[in-house]
Amino acid sequence: MKPLYALVAGVLVLAACKDEGGDGKPQGGGDGRASGPVDTTQFEAPSPVSAASFVLAMLGSDKFALKSARLAVERTRQDAVRDFAREAIAAHSASSTRLKAVALREDLPLQAALSSEQQVSLKLLRDAADADFDRLYIDQQLNAHQQALQTLENFAASDGPAALKQIAADAEPDVRAHLDHARRLSAGH
């Protein structure tokens, strides 16, 4: 377990020192330190414009939602969180099935993998203390659904196949509803 924490700490240090000002200097307090806490539950939202990258991003999103929801069903002690997780399992299973069917017709790749950020987040969720589990799960779901929403919106602005754009359009209200539900759960914690 210690090597994972060392890896996460190293990633966080590198992220905190990233040159985002374009001047060759790390951002933060000018001394190489981050100017605030680094949120490990944030995923960088991809900007897919191709049909293939959209399919892989959304299948990866579904895979993360399914794995984390299954953990939540097993570990949470709160009925509201368990209900949210069960809804996520049903919705993301259906979403993946619809997306895979269209991707097959369009001859697009189907082998989505979890991103490194998603893998770390799942590891953190698995290793979370019982007292911290629900808060972490909800925070991760807020960020994951915000990312999924951005992915859907980015693809809607692309020149992708009509059938995939329809899937994106159909999924957007569901993702917004899940995001709103996660926000309500978050407000209750």
XYZ file of C-alpha atoms in Angstrom:
189
model
C 0.000 0.000 0.000
C 2.901 2.381 0.725
C 4.125 2.299 -2.919
C 0.679 3.478 -4.099
C 0.682 6.385 -1.673
C 4.192 7.287 -2.807
C 3.021 7.171 -6.436
C -0.024 9.328 -5.694
C 2.123 11.790 -3.741
C 4.584 11.982 -6.640
C 1.802 12.626 -9.139
C 0.352 15.322 -6.893
C 3.737 17.021 -6.515
C 4.262 17.004 -10.276
C 0.751 18.349 -10.851
C 1.313 21.097 -8.310
C 4.551 22.133 -9.985
C 3.180 22.061 -13.511
C 4.035 25.135 -15.587
C 0.649 26.537 -16.511
C 1.769 30.131 -16.837
C 3.942 29.419 -19.873
C 6.876 31.270 -18.271
C 8.883 28.209 -17.307
C 8.141 28.723 -13.607
C 5.970 26.418 -11.544
C 2.649 27.799 -10.438
C 1.950 28.394 -6.786
C 3.633 30.568 -4.231
C 6.761 31.172 -6.338
C 8.771 28.708 -4.282
C 7.767 25.596 -6.212
C 4.960 24.671 -3.827
C 1.320 24.472 -4.820
C -0.739 27.427 -3.705
C -3.520 25.246 -2.337
C -4.679 21.673 -1.849
C -4.671 19.386 -4.863
C -7.987 17.623 -5.463
C -7.250 13.968 -6.254
C -10.841 13.288 -7.302
C -10.688 15.604 -10.329
C -10.408 13.978 -13.712
C -9.116 15.952 -16.630
C -11.997 16.102 -19.077
C -11.005 14.875 -22.514
C -12.019 16.816 -25.578
C -12.907 14.066 -28.014
C -13.935 15.165 -31.451
C -13.485 11.922 -33.343
C -16.088 9.205 -33.132
C -13.489 6.705 -31.930
C -12.243 8.924 -29.102
C -15.844 9.670 -28.061
C -16.708 5.963 -27.898
C -13.573 5.118 -25.916
C -14.054 8.058 -23.526
C -17.683 7.197 -22.825
C -17.032 3.466 -22.461
C -14.208 4.294 -20.042
C -16.555 6.589 -18.143
C -19.171 3.835 -17.949
C -16.551 1.317 -16.814
C -15.404 3.623 -14.000
C -19.000 4.327 -12.943
C -19.818 0.618 -12.873
C -16.739 -0.427 -10.897
C -17.108 2.350 -8.342
C -20.867 1.800 -8.003
C -20.365 -1.897 -7.314
C -17.935 -0.955 -4.562
C -20.483 1.497 -3.159
C -23.277 -1.088 -3.101
C -20.995 -3.350 -1.044
C -19.450 -0.758 1.276
C -21.862 2.084 1.964
C -23.921 2.139 5.112
C -26.377 4.690 3.725
C -29.467 3.674 1.782
C -29.419 6.884 -0.289
C -25.864 6.211 -1.481
C -26.684 2.550 -2.170
C -29.757 3.603 -4.195
C -27.642 6.061 -6.210
C -25.064 3.322 -6.881
C -27.741 0.853 -8.002
C -29.215 3.481 -10.333
C -25.712 4.063 -11.709
C -25.221 0.363 -12.378
C -28.485 0.152 -14.310
C -27.938 3.380 -16.247
C -24.281 2.809 -17.146
C -24.894 -0.816 -18.123
C -27.641 0.307 -20.502
C -25.524 3.195 -21.790
C -22.612 0.893 -22.595
C -24.879 -1.597 -24.352
C -26.396 1.097 -26.589
C -23.039 2.681 -27.321
C -21.382 -0.648 -28.169
C -24.173 -1.540 -30.602
C -23.732 1.719 -32.533
C -19.943 1.516 -32.361
C -20.058 -1.968 -33.892
C -22.217 -0.701 -36.774
C -19.805 2.211 -37.281
C -16.752 -0.128 -37.070
C -15.306 1.773 -34.102
C -13.064 0.417 -31.306
C -14.728 -1.051 -28.242
C -11.804 -1.854 -25.943
C -11.917 1.047 -23.519
C -9.607 1.044 -20.554
C -9.733 3.063 -17.377
C -7.541 6.144 -17.469
C -4.660 6.333 -14.998
C -6.675 8.887 -12.994
C -9.648 6.527 -12.854
C -7.407 3.636 -11.768
C -5.930 5.726 -8.939
C -9.399 6.887 -7.911
C -10.680 3.316 -7.758
C -7.659 2.307 -5.679
C -8.284 5.197 -3.296
C -11.949 4.210 -3.079
C -11.092 0.563 -2.367
C -8.610 1.610 0.324
C -10.786 4.288 1.929
C -11.671 3.933 5.564
C -15.334 3.148 6.138
C -15.889 6.595 7.633
C -14.493 8.248 4.484
C -15.961 5.978 1.831
C -19.290 7.692 1.098
C -17.805 11.190 0.910
C -15.057 10.012 -1.464
C -17.493 8.039 -3.627
C -19.856 10.986 -3.956
C -17.010 13.411 -4.733
C -15.674 11.078 -7.390
C -19.129 10.706 -8.927
C -19.604 14.471 -9.047
C -16.363 14.859 -10.951
C -16.895 11.839 -13.194
C -20.369 13.028 -14.229
C -19.087 16.562 -14.857
C -16.421 15.067 -17.102
C -18.954 12.860 -18.896
C -21.202 15.855 -19.468
C -18.319 17.818 -20.968
C -17.427 14.855 -23.200
C -21.030 14.666 -24.448
C -21.139 18.415 -25.108
C -17.792 18.337 -26.938
C -18.957 15.505 -29.156
C -22.256 17.239 -29.897
C -20.224 20.094 -31.407
C -18.241 17.699 -33.610
C -18.949 16.286 -37.052
C -19.448 12.767 -35.756
C -21.821 10.118 -37.112
C -25.507 10.924 -36.632
C -26.182 7.704 -34.694
C -23.470 8.544 -32.149
C -24.619 12.143 -31.883
C -28.099 10.794 -31.107
C -26.666 8.616 -28.338
C -24.889 11.680 -26.938
C -28.081 13.725 -27.100
C -30.089 10.961 -25.412
C -27.460 10.483 -22.687
C -27.067 14.147 -21.767
C -30.317 14.469 -19.741
C -29.505 11.253 -17.856
C -25.995 12.455 -17.030
C -27.381 15.799 -15.871
C -29.925 13.972 -13.671
C -27.190 11.787 -12.137
C -25.032 14.872 -11.566
C -27.935 16.627 -9.826
C -28.559 13.525 -7.711
C -24.870 13.403 -6.726
C -25.024 17.098 -5.808
C -28.002 16.455 -3.536
C -26.140 13.577 -1.884
C -23.103 15.811 -1.479
C -25.175 18.532 0.168
C -26.395 15.972 2.693
C -22.871 15.117 3.833
